[in-house]
mmCIF file with all atom_site columns, C-alpha atoms and ligand atoms in Angstrom:
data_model
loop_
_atom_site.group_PDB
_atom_site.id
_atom_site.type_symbol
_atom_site.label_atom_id
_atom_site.label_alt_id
_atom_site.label_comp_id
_atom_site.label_asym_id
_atom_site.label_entity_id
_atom_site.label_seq_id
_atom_site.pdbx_PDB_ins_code
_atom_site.Cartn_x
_atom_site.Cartn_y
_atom_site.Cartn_z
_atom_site.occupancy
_atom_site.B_iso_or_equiv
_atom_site.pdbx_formal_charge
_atom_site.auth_seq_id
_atom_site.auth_comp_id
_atom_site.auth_asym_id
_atom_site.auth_atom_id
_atom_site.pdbx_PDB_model_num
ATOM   1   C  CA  . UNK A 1 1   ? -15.426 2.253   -11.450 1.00 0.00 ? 20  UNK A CA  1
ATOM   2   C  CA  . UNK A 1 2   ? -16.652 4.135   -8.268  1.00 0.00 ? 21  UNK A CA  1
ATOM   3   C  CA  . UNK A 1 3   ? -14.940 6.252   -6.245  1.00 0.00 ? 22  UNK A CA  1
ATOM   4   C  CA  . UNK A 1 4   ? -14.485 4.356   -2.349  1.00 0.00 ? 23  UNK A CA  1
ATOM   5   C  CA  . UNK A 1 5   ? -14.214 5.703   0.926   1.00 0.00 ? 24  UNK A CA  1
ATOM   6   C  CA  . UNK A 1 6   ? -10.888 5.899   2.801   1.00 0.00 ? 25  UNK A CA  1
ATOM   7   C  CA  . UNK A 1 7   ? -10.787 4.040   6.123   1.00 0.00 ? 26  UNK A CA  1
ATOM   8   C  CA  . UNK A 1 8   ? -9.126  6.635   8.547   1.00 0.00 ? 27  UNK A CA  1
ATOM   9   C  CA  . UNK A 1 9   ? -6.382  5.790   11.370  1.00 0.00 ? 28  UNK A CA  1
ATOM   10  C  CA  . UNK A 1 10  ? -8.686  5.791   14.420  1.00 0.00 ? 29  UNK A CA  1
ATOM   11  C  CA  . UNK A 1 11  ? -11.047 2.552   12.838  1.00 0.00 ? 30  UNK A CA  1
ATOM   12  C  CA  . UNK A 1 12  ? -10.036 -0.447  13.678  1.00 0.00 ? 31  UNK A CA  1
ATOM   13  C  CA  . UNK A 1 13  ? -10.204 -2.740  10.318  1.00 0.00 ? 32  UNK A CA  1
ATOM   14  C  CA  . UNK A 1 14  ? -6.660  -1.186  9.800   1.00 0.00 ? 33  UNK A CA  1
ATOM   15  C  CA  . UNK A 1 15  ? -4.874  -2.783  12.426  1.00 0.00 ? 34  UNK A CA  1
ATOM   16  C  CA  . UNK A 1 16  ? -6.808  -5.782  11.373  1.00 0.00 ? 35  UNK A CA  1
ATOM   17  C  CA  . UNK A 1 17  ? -4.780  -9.045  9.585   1.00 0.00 ? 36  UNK A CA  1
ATOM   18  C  CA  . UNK A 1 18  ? -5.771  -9.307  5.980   1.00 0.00 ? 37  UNK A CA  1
ATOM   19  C  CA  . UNK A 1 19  ? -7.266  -12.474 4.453   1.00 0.00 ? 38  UNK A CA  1
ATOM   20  C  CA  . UNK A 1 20  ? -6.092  -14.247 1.205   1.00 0.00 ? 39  UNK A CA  1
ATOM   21  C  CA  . UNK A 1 21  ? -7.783  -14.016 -1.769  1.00 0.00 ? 40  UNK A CA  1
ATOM   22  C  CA  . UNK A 1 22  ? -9.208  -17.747 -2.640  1.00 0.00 ? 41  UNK A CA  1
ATOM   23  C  CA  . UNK A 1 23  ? -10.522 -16.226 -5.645  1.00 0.00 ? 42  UNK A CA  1
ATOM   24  C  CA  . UNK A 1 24  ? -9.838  -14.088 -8.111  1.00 0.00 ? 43  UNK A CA  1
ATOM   25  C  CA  . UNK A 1 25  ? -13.252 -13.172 -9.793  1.00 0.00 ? 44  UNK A CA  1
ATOM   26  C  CA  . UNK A 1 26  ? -15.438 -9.935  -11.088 1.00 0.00 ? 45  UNK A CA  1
ATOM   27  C  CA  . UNK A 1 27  ? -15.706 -8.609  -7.728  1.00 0.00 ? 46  UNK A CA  1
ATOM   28  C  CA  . UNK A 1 28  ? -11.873 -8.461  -6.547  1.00 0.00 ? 47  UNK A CA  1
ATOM   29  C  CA  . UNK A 1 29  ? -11.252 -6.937  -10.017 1.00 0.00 ? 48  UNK A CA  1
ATOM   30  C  CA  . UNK A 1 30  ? -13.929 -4.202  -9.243  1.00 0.00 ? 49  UNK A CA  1
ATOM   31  C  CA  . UNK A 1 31  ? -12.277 -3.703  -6.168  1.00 0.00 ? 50  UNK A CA  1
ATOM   32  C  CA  . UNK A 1 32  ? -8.497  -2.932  -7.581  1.00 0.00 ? 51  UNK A CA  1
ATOM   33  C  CA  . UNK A 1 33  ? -10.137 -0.371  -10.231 1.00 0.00 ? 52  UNK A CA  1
ATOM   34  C  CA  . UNK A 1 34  ? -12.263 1.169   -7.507  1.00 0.00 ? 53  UNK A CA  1
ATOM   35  C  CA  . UNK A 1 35  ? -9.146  1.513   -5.486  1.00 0.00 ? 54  UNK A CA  1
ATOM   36  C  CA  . UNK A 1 36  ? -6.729  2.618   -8.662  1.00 0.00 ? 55  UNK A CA  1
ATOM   37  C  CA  . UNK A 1 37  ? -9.560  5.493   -8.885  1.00 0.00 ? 56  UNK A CA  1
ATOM   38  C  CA  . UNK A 1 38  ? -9.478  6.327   -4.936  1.00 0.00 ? 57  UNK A CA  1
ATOM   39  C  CA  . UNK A 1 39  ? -5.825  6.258   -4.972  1.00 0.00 ? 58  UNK A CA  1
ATOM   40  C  CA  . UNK A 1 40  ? -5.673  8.536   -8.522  1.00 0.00 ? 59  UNK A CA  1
ATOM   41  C  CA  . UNK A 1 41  ? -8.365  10.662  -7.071  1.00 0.00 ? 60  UNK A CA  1
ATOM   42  C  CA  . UNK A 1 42  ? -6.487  11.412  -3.630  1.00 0.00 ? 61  UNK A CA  1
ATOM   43  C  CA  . UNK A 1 43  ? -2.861  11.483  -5.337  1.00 0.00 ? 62  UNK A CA  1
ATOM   44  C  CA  . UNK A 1 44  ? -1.302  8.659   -3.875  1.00 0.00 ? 63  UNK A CA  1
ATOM   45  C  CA  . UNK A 1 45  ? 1.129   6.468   -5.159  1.00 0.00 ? 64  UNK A CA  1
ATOM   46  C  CA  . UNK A 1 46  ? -0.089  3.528   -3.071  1.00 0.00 ? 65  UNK A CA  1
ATOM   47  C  CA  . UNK A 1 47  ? -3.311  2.151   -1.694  1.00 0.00 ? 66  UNK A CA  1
ATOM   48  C  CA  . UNK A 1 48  ? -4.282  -1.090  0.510   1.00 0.00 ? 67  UNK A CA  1
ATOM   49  C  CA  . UNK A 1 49  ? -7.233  -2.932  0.735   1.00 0.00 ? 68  UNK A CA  1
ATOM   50  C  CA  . UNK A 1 50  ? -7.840  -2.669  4.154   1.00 0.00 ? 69  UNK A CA  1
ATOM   51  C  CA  . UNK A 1 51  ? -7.428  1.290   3.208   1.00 0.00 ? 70  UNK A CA  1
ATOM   52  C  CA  . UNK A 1 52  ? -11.061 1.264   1.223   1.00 0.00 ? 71  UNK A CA  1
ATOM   53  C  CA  . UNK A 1 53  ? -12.137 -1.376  4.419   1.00 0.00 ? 72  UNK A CA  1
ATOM   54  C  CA  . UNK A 1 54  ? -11.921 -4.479  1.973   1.00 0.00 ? 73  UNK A CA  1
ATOM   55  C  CA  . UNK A 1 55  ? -9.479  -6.967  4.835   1.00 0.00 ? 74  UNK A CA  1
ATOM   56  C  CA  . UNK A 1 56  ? -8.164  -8.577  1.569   1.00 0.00 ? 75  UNK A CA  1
ATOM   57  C  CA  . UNK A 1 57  ? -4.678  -9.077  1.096   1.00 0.00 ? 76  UNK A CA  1
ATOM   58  C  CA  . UNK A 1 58  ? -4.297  -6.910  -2.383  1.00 0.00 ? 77  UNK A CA  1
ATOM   59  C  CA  . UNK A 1 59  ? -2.486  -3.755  -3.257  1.00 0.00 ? 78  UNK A CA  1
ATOM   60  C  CA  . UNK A 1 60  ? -1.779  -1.267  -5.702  1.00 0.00 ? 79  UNK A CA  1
ATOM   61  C  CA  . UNK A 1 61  ? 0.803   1.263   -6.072  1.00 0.00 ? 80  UNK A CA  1
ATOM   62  C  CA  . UNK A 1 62  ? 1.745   3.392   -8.633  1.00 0.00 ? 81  UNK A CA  1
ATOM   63  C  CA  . UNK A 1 63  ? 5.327   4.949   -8.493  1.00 0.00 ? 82  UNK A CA  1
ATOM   64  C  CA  . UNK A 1 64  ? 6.617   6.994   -11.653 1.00 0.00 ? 83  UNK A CA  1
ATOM   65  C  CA  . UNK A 1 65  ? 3.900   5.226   -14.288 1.00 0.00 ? 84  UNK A CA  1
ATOM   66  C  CA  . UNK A 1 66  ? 4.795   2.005   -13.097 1.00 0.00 ? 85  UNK A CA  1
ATOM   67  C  CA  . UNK A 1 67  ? 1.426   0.517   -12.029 1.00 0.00 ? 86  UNK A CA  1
ATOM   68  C  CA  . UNK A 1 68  ? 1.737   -2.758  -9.731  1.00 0.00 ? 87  UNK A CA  1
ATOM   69  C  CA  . UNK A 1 69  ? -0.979  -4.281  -8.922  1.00 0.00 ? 88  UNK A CA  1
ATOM   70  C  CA  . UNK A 1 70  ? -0.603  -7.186  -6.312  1.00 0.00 ? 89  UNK A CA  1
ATOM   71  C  CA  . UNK A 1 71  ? -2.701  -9.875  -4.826  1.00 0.00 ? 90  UNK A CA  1
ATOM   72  C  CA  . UNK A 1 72  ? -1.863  -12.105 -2.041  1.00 0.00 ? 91  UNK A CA  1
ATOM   73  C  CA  . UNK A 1 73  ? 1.833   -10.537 -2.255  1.00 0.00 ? 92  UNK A CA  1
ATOM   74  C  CA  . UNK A 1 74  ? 4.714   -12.520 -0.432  1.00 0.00 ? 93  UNK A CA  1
ATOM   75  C  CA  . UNK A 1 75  ? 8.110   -10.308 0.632   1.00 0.00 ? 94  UNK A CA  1
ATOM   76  C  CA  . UNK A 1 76  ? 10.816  -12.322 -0.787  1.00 0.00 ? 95  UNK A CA  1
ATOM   77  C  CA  . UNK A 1 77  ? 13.590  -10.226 -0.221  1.00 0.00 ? 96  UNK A CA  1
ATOM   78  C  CA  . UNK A 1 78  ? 15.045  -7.153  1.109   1.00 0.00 ? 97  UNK A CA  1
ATOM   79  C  CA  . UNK A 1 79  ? 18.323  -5.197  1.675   1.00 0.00 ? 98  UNK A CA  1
ATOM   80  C  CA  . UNK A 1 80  ? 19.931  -2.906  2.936   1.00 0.00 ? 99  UNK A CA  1
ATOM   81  C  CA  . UNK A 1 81  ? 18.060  0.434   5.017   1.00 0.00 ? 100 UNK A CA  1
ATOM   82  C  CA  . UNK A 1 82  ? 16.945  3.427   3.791   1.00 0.00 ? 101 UNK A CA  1
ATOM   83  C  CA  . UNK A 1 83  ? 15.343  6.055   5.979   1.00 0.00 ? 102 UNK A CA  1
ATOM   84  C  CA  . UNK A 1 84  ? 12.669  8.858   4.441   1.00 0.00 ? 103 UNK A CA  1
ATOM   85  C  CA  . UNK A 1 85  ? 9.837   11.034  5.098   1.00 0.00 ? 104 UNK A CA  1
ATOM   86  C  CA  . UNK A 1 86  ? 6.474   9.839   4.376   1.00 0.00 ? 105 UNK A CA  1
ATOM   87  C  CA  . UNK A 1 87  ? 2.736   9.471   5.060   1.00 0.00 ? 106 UNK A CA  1
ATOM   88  C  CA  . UNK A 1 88  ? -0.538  7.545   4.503   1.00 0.00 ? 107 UNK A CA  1
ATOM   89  C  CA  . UNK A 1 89  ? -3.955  8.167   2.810   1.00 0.00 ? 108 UNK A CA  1
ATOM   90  C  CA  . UNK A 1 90  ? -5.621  6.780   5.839   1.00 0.00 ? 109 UNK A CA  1
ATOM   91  C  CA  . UNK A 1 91  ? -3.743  9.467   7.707   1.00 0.00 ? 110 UNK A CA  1
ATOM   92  C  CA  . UNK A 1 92  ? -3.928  12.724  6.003   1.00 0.00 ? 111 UNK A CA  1
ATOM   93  C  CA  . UNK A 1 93  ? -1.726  15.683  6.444   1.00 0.00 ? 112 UNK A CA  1
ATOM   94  C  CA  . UNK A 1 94  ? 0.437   14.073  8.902   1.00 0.00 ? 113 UNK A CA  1
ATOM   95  C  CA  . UNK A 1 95  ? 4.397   12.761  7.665   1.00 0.00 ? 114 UNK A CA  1
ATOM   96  C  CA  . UNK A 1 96  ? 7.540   10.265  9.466   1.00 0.00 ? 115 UNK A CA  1
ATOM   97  C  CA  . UNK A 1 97  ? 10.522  9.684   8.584   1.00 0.00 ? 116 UNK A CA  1
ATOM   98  C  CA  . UNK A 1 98  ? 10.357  5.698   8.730   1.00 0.00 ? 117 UNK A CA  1
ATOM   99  C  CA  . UNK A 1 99  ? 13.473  3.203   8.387   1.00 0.00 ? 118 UNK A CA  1
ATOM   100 C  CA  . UNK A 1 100 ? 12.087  1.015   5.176   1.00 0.00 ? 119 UNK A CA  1
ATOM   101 C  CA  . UNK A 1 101 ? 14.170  -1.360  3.155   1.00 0.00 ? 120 UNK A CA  1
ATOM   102 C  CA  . UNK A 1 102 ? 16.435  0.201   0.622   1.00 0.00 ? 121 UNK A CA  1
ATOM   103 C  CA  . UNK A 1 103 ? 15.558  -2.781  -1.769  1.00 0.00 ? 122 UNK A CA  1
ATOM   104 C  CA  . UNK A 1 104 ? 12.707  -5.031  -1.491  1.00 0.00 ? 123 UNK A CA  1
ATOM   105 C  CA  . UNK A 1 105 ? 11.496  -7.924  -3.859  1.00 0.00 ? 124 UNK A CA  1
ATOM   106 C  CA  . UNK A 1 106 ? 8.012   -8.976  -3.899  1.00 0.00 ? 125 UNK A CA  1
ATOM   107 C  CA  . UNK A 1 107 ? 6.097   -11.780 -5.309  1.00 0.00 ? 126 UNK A CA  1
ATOM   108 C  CA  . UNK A 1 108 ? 2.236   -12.228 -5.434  1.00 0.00 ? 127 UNK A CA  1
ATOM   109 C  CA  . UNK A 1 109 ? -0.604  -12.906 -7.936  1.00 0.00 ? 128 UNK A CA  1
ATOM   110 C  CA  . UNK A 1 110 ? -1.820  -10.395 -10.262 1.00 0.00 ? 129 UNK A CA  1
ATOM   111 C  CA  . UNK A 1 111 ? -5.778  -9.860  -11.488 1.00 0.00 ? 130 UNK A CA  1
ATOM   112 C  CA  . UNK A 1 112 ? -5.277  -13.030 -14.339 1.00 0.00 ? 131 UNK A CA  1
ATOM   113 C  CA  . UNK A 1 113 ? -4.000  -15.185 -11.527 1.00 0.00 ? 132 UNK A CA  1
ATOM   114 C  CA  . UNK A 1 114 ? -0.779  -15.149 -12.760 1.00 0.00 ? 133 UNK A CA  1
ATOM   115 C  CA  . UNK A 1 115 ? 2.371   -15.380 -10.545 1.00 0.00 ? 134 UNK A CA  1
ATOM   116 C  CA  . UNK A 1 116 ? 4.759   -11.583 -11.179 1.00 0.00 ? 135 UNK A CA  1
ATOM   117 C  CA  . UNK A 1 117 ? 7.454   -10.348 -9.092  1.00 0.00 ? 136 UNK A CA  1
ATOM   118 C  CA  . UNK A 1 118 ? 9.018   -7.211  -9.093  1.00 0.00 ? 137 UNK A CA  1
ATOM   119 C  CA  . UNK A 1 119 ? 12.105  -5.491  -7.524  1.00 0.00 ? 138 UNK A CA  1
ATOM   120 C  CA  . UNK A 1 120 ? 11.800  -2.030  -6.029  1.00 0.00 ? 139 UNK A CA  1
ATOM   121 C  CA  . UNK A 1 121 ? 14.309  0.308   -4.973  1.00 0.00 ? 140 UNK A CA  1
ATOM   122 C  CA  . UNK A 1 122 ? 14.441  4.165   -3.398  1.00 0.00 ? 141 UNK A CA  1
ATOM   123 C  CA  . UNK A 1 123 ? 10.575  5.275   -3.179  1.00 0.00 ? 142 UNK A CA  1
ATOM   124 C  CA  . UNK A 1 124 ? 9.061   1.880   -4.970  1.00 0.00 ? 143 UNK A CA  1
ATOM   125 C  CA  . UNK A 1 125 ? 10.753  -0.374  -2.011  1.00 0.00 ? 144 UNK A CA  1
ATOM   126 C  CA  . UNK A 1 126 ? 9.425   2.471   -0.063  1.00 0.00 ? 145 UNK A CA  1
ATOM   127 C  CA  . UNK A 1 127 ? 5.545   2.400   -1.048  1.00 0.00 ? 146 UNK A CA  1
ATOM   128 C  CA  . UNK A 1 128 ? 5.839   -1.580  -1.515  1.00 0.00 ? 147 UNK A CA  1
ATOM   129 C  CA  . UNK A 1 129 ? 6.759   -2.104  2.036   1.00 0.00 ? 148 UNK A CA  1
ATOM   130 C  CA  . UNK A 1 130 ? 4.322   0.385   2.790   1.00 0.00 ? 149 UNK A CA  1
ATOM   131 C  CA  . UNK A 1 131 ? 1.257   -0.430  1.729   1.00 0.00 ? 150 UNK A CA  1
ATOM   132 C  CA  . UNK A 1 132 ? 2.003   -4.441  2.588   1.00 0.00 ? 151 UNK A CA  1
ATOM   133 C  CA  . UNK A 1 133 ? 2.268   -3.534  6.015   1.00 0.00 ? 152 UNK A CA  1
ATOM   134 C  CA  . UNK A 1 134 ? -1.315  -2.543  5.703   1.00 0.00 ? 153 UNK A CA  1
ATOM   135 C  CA  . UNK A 1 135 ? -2.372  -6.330  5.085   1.00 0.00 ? 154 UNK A CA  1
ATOM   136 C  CA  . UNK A 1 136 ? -0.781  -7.038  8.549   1.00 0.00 ? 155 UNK A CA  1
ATOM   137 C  CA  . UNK A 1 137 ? -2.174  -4.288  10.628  1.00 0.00 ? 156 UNK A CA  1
ATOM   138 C  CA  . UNK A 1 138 ? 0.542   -2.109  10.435  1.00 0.00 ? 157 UNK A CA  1
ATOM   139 C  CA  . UNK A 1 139 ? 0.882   0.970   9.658   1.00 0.00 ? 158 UNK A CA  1
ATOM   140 C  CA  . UNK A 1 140 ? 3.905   4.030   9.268   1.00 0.00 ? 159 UNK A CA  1
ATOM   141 C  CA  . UNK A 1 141 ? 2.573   6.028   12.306  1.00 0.00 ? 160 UNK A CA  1
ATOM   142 C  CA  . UNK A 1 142 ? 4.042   2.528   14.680  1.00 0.00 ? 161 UNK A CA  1
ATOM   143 C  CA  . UNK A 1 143 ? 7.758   2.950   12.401  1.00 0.00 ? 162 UNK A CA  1
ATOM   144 C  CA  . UNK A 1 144 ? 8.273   6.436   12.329  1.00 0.00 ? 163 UNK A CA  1
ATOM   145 C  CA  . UNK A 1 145 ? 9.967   9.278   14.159  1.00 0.00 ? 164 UNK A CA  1
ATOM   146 C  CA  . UNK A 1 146 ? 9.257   12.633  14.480  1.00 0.00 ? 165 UNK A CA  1
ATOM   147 C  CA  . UNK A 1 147 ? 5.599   11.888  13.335  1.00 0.00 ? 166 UNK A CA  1
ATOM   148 C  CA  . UNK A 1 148 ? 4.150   15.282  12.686  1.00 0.00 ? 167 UNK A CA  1
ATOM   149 C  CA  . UNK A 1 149 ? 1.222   17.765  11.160  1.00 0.00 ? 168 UNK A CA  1
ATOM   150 C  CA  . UNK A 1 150 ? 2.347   19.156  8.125   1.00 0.00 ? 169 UNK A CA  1
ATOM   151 C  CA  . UNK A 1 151 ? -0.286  21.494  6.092   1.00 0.00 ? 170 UNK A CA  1
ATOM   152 C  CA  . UNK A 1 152 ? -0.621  21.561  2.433   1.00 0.00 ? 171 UNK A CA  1
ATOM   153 C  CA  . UNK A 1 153 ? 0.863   24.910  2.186   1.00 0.00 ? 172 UNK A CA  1
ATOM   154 C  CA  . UNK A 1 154 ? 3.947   23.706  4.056   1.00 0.00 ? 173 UNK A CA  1
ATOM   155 C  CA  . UNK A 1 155 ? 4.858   21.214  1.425   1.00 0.00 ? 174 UNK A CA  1
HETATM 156 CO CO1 . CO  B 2 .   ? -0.779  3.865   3.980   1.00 0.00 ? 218 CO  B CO1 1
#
């Protein structure tokens, strides 16, 4: 595993559509532990392809020791509104409050090729929404309000 680069807001792969996977092989499973690693190493709890400038549609988030792992993920469902306060790895120090889904059910293919689905509420429908927004281009900076600076020591 290698420690990757993080793509920062002003380059332009992130507002960039991600592709499918056609395949999963050696190589897109280097590229999910590289990005486990990068996400780990910067404290995270959710990381994007497009985030290590791979325009793949794959994710990975990791909310509360639940590790998901997802690969051309589909949005299946959501519900309901919830509105917090977050921010991005791609761009640091600065927090939103952004209107997500207050439930969210996703469906995609993980590393053996095999269909999963999960359910998210609170903070994992949060992150979920989050970080598949970043396979379309998106990302929380175009949701928010109040967008704004926040040092380390502040938080
Ligand atoms: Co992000």
């Amino acid at each position: 595993m290698a420690l990757r680069n993080i793509v920062l807001e002003n380059d332009g792969i992130l507002r960039k559509k991600a592709r499918e996977v056609s395949e999963i092989n050696d190589k897109i499973c280097m590229i999910l532990d590289d990005m486990l690693e990068t996400m780990i190493e910067k404290n995270g709890v959710g990381i994007a392809a497009p985030q290590v400038g791979i325009l793949k549609r794959m994710f990975i988030v990791k909310v509360e020791d639940q590790l998901i792992e997802l690969i051309n993920p589909e949005i299946i469902e959501i519900e309901g509104i919830q509105l917090e306060e977050e921010g991005c790895l791609s761009i640091p120090g600065f927090y939103g409050t952004v209107e997500r889904p207050a439930y969210i059910k996703i469906r995609g293919l993980n590393r053996n090729g095999e269909e999963v689905t999960y359910e998210g509420t609170d903070i994992l429908a949060i992150v979920l929404n989050h970080e598949y927004d970043h396979l379309d281009g998106i990302l929380f900076t175009d949701k928010a309000s109040n967008v704004r600076e926040i040092s380390q020591d502040d938080r």
